[in-house]
mmCIF file of C-alpha atoms in Angstrom:
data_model
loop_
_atom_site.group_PDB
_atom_site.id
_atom_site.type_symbol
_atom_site.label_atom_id
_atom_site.label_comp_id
_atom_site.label_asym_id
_atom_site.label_seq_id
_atom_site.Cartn_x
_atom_site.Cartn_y
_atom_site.Cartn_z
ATOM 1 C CA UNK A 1030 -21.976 -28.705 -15.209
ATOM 2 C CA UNK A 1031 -20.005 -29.859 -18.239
ATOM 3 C CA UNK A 1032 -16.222 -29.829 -18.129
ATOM 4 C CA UNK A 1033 -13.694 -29.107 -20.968
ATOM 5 C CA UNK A 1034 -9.844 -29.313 -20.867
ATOM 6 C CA UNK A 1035 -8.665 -25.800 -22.483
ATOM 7 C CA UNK A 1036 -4.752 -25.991 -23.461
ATOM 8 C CA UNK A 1037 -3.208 -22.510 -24.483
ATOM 9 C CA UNK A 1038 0.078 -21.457 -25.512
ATOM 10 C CA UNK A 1039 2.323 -21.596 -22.645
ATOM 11 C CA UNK A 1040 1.795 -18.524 -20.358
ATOM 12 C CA UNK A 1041 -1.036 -17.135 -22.284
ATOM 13 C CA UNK A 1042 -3.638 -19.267 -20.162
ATOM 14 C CA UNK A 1043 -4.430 -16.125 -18.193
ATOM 15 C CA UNK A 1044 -5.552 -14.746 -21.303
ATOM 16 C CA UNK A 1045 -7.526 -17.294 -22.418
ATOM 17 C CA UNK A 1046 -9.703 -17.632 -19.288
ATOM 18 C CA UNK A 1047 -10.367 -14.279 -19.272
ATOM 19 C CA UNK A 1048 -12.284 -14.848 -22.915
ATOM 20 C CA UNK A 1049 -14.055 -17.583 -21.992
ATOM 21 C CA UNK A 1050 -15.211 -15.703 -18.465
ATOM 22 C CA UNK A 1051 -16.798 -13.247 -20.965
ATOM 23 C CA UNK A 1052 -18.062 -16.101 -22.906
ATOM 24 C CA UNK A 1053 -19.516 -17.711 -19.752
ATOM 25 C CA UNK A 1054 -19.765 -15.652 -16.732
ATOM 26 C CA UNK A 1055 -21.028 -18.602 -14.832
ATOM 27 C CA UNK A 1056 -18.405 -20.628 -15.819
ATOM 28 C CA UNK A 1057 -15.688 -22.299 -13.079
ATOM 29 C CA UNK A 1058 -12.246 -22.208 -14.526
ATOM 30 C CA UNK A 1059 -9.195 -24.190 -12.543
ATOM 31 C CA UNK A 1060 -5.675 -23.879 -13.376
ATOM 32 C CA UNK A 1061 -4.169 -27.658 -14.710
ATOM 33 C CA UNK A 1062 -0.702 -27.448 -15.729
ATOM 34 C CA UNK A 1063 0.084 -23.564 -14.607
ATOM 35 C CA UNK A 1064 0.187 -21.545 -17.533
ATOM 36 C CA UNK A 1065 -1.113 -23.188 -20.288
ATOM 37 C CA UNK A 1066 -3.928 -26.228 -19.385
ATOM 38 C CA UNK A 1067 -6.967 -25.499 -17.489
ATOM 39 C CA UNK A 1068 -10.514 -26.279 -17.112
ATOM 40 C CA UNK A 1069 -13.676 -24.735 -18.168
ATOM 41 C CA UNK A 1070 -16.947 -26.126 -16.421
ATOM 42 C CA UNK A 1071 -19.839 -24.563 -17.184
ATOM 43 C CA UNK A 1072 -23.933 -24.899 -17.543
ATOM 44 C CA UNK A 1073 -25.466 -26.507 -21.003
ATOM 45 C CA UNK A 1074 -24.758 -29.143 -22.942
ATOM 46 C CA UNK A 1075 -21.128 -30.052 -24.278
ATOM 47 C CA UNK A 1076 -22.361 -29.246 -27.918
ATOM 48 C CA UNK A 1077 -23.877 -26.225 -27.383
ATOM 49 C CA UNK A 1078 -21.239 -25.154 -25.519
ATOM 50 C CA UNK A 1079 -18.383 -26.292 -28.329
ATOM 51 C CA UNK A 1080 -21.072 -24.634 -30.930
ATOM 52 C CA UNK A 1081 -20.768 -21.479 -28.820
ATOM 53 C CA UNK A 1082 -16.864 -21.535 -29.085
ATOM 54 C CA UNK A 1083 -16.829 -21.969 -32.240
ATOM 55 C CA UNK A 1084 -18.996 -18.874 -33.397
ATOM 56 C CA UNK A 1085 -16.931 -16.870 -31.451
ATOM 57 C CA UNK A 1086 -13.351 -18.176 -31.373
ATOM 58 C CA UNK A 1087 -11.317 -17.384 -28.325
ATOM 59 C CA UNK A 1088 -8.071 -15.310 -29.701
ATOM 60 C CA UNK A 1089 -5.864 -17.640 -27.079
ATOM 61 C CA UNK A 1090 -7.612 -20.958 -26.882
ATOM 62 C CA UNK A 1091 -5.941 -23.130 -28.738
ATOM 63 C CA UNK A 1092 -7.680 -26.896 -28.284
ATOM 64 C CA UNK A 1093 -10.609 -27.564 -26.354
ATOM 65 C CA UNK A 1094 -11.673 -31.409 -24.910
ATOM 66 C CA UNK A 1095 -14.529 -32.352 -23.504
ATOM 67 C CA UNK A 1096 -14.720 -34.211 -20.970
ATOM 68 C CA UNK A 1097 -17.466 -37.669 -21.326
ATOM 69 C CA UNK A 1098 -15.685 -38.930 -18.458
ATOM 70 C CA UNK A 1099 -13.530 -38.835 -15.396
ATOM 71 C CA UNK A 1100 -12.373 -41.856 -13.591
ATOM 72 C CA UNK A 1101 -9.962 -41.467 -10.734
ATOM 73 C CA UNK A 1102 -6.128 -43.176 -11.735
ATOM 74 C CA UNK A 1103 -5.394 -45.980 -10.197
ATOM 75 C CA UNK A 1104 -1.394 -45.566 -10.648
ATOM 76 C CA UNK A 1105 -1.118 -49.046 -12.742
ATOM 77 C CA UNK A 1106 -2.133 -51.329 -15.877
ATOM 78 C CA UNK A 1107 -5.560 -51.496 -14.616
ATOM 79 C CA UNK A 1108 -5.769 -47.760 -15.761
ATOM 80 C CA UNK A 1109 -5.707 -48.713 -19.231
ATOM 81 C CA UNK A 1110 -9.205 -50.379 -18.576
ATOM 82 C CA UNK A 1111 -11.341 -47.131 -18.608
ATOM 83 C CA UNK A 1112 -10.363 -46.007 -21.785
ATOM 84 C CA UNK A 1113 -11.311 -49.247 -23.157
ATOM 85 C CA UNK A 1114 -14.253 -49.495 -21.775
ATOM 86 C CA UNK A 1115 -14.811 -46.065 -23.091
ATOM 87 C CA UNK A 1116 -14.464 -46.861 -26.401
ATOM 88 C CA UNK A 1117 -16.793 -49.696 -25.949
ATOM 89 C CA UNK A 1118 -19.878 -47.672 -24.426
ATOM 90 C CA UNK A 1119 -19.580 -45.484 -27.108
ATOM 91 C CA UNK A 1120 -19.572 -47.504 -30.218
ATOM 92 C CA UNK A 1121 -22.017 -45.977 -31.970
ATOM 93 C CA UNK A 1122 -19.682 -42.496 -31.718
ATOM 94 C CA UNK A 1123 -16.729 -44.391 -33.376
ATOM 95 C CA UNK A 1124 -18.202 -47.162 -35.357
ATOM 96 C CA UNK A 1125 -17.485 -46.845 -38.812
ATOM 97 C CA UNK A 1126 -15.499 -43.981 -38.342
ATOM 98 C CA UNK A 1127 -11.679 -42.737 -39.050
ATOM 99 C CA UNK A 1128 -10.460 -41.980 -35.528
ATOM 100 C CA UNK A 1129 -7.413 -40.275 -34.134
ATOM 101 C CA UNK A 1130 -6.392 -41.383 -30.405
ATOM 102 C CA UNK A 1131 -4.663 -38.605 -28.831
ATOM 103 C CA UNK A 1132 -2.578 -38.838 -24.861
ATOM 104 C CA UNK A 1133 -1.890 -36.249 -22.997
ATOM 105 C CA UNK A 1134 -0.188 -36.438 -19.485
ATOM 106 C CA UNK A 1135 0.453 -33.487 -17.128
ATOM 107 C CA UNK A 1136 4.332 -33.571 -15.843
ATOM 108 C CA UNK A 1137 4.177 -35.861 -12.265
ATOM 109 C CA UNK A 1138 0.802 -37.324 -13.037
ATOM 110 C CA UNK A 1139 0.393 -41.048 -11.053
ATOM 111 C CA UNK A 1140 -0.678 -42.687 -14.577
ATOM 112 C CA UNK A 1141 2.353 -44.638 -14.872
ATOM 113 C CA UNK A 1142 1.203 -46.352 -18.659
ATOM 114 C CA UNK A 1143 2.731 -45.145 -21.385
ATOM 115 C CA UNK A 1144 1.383 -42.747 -24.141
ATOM 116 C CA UNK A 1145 2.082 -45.967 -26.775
ATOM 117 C CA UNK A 1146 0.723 -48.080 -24.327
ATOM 118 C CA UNK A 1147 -2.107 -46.029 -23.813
ATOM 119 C CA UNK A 1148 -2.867 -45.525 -27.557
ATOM 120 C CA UNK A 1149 -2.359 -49.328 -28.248
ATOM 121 C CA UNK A 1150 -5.366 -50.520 -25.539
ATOM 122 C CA UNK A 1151 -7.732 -47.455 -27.483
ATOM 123 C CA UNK A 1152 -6.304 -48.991 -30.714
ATOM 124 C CA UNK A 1153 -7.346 -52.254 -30.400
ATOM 125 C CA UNK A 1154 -10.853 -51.426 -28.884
ATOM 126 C CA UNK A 1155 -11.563 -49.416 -31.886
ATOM 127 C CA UNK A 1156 -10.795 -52.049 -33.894
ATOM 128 C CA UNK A 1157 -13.309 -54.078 -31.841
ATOM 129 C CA UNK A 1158 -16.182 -52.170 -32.687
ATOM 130 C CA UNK A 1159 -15.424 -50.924 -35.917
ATOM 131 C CA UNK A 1160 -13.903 -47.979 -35.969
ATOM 132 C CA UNK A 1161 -10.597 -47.129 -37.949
ATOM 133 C CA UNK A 1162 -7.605 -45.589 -35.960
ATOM 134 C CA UNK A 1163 -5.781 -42.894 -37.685
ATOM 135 C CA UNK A 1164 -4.109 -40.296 -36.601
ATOM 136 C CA UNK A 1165 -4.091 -38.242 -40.473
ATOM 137 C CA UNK A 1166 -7.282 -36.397 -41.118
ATOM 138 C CA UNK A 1167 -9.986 -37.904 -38.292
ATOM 139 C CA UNK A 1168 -13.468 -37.795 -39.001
ATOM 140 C CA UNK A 1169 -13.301 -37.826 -34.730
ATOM 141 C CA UNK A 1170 -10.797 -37.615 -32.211
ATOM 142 C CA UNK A 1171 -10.608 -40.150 -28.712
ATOM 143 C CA UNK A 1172 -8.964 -37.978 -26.095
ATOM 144 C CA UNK A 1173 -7.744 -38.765 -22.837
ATOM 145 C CA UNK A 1174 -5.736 -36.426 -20.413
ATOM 146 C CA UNK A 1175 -4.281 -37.609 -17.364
ATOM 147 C CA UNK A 1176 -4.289 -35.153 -14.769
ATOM 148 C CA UNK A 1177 -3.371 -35.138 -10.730
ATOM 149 C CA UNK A 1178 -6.054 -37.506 -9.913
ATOM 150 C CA UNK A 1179 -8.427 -38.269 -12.965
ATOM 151 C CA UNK A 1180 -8.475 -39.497 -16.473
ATOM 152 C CA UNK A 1181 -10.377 -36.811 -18.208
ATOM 153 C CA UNK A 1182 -11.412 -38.707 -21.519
ATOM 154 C CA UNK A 1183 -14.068 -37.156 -24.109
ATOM 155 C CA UNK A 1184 -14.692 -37.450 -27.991
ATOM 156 C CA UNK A 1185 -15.137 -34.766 -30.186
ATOM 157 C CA UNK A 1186 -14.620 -33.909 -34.386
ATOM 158 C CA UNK A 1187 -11.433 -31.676 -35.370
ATOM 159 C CA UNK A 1188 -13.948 -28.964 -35.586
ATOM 160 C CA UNK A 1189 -15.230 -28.987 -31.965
ATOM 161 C CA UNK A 1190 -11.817 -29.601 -30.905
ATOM 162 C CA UNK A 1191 -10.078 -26.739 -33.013
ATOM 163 C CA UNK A 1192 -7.354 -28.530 -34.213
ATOM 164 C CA UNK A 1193 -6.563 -32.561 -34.720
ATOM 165 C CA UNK A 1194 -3.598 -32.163 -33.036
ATOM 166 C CA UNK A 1195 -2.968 -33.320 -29.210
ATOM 167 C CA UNK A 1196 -3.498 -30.352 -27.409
ATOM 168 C CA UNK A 1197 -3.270 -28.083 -30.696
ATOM 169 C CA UNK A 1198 0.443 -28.869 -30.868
ATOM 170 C CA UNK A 1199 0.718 -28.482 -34.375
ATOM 171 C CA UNK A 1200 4.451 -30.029 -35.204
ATOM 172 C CA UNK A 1201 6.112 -30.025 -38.593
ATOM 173 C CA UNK A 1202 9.649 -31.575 -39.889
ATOM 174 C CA UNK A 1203 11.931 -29.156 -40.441
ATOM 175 C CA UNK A 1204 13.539 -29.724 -44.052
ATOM 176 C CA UNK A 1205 16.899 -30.305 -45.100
ATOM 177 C CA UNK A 1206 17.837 -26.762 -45.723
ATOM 178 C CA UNK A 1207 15.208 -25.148 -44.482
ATOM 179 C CA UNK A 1208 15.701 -21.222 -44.311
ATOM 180 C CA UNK A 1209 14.296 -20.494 -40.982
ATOM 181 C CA UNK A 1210 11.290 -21.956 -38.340
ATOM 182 C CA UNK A 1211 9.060 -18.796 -39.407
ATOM 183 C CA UNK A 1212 8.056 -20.799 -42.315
ATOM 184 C CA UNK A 1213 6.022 -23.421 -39.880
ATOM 185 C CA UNK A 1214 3.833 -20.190 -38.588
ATOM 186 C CA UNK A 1215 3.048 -19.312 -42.034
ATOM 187 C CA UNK A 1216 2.167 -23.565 -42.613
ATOM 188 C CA UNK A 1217 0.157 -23.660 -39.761
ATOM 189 C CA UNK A 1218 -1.597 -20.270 -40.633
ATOM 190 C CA UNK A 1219 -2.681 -22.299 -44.296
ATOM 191 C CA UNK A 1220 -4.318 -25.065 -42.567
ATOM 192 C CA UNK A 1221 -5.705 -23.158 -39.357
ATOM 193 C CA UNK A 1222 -7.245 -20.743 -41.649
ATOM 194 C CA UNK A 1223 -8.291 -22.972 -44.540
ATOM 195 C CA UNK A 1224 -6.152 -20.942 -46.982
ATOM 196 C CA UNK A 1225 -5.372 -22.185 -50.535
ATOM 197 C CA UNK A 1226 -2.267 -20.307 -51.124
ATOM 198 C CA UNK A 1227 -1.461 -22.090 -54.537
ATOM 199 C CA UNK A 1228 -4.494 -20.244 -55.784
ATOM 200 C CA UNK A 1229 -2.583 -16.752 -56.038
ATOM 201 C CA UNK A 1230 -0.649 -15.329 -58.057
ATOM 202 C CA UNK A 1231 1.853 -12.282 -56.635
ATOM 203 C CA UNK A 1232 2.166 -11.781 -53.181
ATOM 204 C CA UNK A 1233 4.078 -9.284 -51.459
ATOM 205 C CA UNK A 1234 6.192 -10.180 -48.042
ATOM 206 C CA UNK A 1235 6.792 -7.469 -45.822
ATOM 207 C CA UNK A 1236 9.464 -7.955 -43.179
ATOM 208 C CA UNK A 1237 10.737 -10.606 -45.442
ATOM 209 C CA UNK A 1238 14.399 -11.651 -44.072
ATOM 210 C CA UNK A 1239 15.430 -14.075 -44.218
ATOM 211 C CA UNK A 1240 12.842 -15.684 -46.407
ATOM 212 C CA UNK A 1241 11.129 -18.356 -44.889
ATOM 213 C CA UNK A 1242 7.580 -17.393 -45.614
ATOM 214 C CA UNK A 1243 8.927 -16.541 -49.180
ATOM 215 C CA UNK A 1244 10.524 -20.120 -49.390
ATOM 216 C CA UNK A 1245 6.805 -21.592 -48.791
ATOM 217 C CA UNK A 1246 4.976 -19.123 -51.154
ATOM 218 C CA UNK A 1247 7.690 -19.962 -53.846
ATOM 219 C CA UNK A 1248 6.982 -23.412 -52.958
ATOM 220 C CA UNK A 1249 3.372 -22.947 -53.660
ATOM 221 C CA UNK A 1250 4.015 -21.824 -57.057
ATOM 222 C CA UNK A 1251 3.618 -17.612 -56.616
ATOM 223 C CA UNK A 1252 5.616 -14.656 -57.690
ATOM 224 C CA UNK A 1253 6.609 -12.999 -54.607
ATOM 225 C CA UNK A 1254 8.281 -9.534 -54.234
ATOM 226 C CA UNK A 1255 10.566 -9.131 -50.663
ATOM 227 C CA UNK A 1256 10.937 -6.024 -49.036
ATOM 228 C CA UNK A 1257 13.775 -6.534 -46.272
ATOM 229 C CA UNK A 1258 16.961 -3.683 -45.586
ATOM 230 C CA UNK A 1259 18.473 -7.021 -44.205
ATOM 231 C CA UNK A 1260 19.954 -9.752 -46.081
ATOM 232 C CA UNK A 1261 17.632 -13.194 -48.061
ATOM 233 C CA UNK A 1262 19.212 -16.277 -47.727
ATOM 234 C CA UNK A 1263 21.383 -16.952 -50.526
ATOM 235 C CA UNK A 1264 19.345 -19.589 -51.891
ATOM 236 C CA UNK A 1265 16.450 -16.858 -52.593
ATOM 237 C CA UNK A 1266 18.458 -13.739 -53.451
ATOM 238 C CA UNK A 1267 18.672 -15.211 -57.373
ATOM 239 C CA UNK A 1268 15.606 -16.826 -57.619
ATOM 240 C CA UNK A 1269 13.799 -16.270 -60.996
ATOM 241 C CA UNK A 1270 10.385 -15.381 -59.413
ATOM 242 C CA UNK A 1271 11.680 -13.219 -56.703
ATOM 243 C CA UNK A 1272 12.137 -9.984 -56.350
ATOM 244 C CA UNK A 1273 13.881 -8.629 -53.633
ATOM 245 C CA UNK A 1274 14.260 -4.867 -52.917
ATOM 246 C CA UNK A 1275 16.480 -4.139 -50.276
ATOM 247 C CA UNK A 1276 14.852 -1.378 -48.254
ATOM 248 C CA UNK A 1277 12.537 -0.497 -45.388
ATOM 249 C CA UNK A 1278 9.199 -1.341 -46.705
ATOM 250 C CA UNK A 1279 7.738 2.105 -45.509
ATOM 251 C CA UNK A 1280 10.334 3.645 -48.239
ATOM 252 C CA UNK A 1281 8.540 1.626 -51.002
ATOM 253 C CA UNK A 1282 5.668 1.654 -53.370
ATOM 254 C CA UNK A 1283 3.611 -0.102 -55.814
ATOM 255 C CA UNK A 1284 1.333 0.202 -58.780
ATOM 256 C CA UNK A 1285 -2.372 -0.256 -57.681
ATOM 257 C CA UNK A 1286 -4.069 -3.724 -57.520
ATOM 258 C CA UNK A 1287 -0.703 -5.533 -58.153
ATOM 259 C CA UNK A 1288 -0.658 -8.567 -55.369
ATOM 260 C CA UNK A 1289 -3.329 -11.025 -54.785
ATOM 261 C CA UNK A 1290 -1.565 -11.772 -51.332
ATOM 262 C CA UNK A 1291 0.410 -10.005 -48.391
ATOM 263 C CA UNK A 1292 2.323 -11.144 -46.047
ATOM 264 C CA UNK A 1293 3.743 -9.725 -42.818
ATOM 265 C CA UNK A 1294 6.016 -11.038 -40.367
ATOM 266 C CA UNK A 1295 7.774 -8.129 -39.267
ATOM 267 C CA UNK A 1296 9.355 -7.225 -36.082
ATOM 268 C CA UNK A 1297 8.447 -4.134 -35.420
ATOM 269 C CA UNK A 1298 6.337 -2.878 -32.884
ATOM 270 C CA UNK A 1299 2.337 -3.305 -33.855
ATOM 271 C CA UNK A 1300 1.375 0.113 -34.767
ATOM 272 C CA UNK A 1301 4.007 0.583 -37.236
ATOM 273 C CA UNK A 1302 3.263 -3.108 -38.629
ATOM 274 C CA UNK A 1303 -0.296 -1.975 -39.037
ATOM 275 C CA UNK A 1304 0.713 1.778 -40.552
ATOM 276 C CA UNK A 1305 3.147 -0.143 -43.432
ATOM 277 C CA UNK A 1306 0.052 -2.581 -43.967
ATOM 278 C CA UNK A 1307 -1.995 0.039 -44.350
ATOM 279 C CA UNK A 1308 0.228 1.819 -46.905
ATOM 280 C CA UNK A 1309 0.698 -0.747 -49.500
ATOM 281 C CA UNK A 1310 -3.162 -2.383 -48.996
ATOM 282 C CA UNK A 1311 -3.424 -0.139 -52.362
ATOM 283 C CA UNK A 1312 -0.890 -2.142 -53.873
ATOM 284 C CA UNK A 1313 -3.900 -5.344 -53.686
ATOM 285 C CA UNK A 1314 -6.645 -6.401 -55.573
ATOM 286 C CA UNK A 1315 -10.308 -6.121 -53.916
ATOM 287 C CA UNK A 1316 -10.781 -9.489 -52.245
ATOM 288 C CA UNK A 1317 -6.734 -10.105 -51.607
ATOM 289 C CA UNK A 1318 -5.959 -11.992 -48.718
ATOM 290 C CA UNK A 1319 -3.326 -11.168 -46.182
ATOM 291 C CA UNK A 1320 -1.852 -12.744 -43.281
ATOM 292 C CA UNK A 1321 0.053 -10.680 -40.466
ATOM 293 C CA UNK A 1322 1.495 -11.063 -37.189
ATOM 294 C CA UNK A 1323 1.185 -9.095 -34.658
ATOM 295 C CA UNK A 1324 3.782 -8.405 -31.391
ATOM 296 C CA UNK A 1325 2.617 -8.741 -27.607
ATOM 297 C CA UNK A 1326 5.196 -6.350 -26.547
ATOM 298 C CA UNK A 1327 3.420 -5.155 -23.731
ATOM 299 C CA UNK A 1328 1.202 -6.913 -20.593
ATOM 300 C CA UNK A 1329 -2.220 -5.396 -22.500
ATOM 301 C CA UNK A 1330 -2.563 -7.948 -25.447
ATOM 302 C CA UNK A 1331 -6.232 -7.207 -25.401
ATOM 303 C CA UNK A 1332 -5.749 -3.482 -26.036
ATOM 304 C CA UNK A 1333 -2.929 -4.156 -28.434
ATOM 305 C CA UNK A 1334 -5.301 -6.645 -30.658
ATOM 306 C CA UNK A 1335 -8.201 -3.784 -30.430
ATOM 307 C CA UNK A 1336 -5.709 -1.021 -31.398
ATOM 308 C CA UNK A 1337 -4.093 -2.971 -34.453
ATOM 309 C CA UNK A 1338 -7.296 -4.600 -35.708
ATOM 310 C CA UNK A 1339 -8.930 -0.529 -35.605
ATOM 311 C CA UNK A 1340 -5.993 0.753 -37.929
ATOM 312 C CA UNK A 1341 -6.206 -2.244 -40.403
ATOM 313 C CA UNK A 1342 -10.127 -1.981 -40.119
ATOM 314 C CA UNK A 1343 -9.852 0.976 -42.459
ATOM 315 C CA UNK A 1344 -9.282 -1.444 -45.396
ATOM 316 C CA UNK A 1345 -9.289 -4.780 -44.457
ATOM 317 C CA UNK A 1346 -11.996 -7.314 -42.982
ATOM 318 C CA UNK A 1347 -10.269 -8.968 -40.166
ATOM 319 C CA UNK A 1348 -11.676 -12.687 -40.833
ATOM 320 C CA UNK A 1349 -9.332 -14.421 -37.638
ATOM 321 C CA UNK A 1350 -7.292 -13.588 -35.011
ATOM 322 C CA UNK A 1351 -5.779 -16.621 -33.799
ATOM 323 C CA UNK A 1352 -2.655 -17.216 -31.504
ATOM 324 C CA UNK A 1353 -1.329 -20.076 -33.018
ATOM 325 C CA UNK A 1354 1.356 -22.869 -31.594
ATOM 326 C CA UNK A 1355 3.935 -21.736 -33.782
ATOM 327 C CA UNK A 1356 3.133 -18.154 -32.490
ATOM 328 C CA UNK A 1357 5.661 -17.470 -29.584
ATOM 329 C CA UNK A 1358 4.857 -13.549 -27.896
ATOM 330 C CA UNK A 1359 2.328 -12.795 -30.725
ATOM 331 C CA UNK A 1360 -1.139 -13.495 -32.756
ATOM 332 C CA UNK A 1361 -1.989 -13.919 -36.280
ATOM 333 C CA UNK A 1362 -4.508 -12.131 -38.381
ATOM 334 C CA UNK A 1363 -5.744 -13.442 -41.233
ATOM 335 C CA UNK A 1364 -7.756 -10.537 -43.168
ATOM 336 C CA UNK A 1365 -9.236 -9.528 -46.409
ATOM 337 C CA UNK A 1366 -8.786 -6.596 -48.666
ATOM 338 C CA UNK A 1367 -11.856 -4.846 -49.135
ATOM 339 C CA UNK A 1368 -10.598 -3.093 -52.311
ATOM 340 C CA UNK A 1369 -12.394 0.661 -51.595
#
């Protein structure tokens, strides 16, 4: 059996074993940290398994580890030994290579070093053989989590891991006037999904107040029309390349084929998200991105995803469904317009 540590967002762990128990019927999964780390053993190798994972993303996995090897915690210095040691019998993993070092400690675990302390030792016997630490953009990741009773360590590229952040836990600074913490969903939605949103043109945000995924498409250099009843933040309501129109977005209309990009944050409930995104796909050019959220309101986010994704199949392609860490009670969708 091979064994992965699987970290979802917290209280969505539920969900996420239930994908990979269709993924792997065979599979033993064990609750970690209740509600959002577990772990996934199951039969075949650890890269077929990872390659299997990532043809067919799990909606509410968010970071996967696997696990090279457990040693039992000692409670003291010495514990800083085995991830040295590590490091060492795998040189020919890191040598030569940019490598990120990433901690994780479950709440009450007896490994008493800490996470600097812990990085420091891996540090310095990367150095040793070669390798280069860095924590900004990895060619490979060292990863150790200390659990009840084991470190669980493992290596693994961005790309088997799903992210090249500890755990997934994608943070961002918030800015000196920044209009509202949407914006990091929208940030994290670019990079998770490999989007170039400097490449378009026009977009249109639906749900828009107050502004903070038009703040970061204005950053990124587009023309963006807002469709909110409620009120932009001040510093938006006179911007030259924003136009704002102060009503419900299902009271609106465009000409045909006039955005390159949508955007939809709203609040509403999922089928009326998906009926307004449906009205103005129209308003887009054939291949147009678009990036929505969509609201868990209810305990059947499986049959809420399947409902939304069959109304918005009628002229998108949905390309990901991902819940990401700056999702709270919701996924994203990143889709594209198929222009019919």
């Amino acid at each position: 059996m091979t064994r992965f540590v699987c970290t979802s967002n917290h209280g969505f762990a539920p969900y996420a074993v239930e994908e990979l128990r269709r993924r792997f019927p065979d599979a033993s999964l064990r609750m970690i940290a209740p509600g959002e780390v577990f772990e996934l053993s199951a039969d075949g190798g650890r890269d077929e398994i990872l390659a299997r994972i990532r043809r067919d993303e799990p909606i509410f996995l968010r970071h996967i580890q696997p696990v090279d090897r457990a040693v039992p915690i000692a409670g003291g210095p010495d514990d800083l030994g085995p991830i040295a040691a590590f490091v060492r019998d795998m040189a020919g993993k890191f040598k030569g290579r940019r490598t990120a070092v990433h901690i994780r400690r479950k709440e009450g675990t007896p490994f008493v070093c800490a996470v600097a302390e812990a990085k420091a030792a891996a540090d310095a016997a990367l150095r040793e053989i070669g390798a280069e630490p860095s924590q900004q953009s990895p060619g490979i990741i060292l990863s150790v989590y200390a659990s009840d009773s084991e470190l669980l360590i493992g290596a693994g590229t961005p790309e088997e891991m799903l992210s090249d952040w500890p755990g997934g836990a994608i943070r961002f600074r918030r800015e000196d006037g920044q209009i509202s913490r949407a914006k990091f969903k929208l940030l994290e939605a670019e990079r998770a999904f490999g989007l170039r949103l400097d490449a378009h043109e026009r977009a249109l945000d639906i749900g828009a107040a107050p502004g903070g995924w038009t703040s970061l498409l204005l950053e990124r250099g587009l023309d963006v029309t807002a469709v909110d009843p409620a009120d932009l933040h001040p510093s938006l309501a006179g911007h030259p390349r924003v136009t704002w129109l102060k009503r419900n977005a299902g009271d609106v209309s465009f000409a045909p084929r006039t955005f390159d990009l949508l955007v939809c944050d709203m609040s509403w409930d999922p089928a009326t998200m998906a009926k307004v995104v449906l009205r103005h796909a129209p308003a887009l050019k054939a291949g147009a991105e678009a990036v929505v959220t969509v609201k868990l309101l209810h305990r059947k986010p499986f049959q809420t995803i399947r409902n939304v994704s069959d109304q918005l199949e009628r002229a998108f392609d949905i390309r990901r469904a991902k819940q990401l860490f700056h999702n709270r009670d919701e996924i994203t969708l990143y889709l594209i317009h198929r222009g019919e």
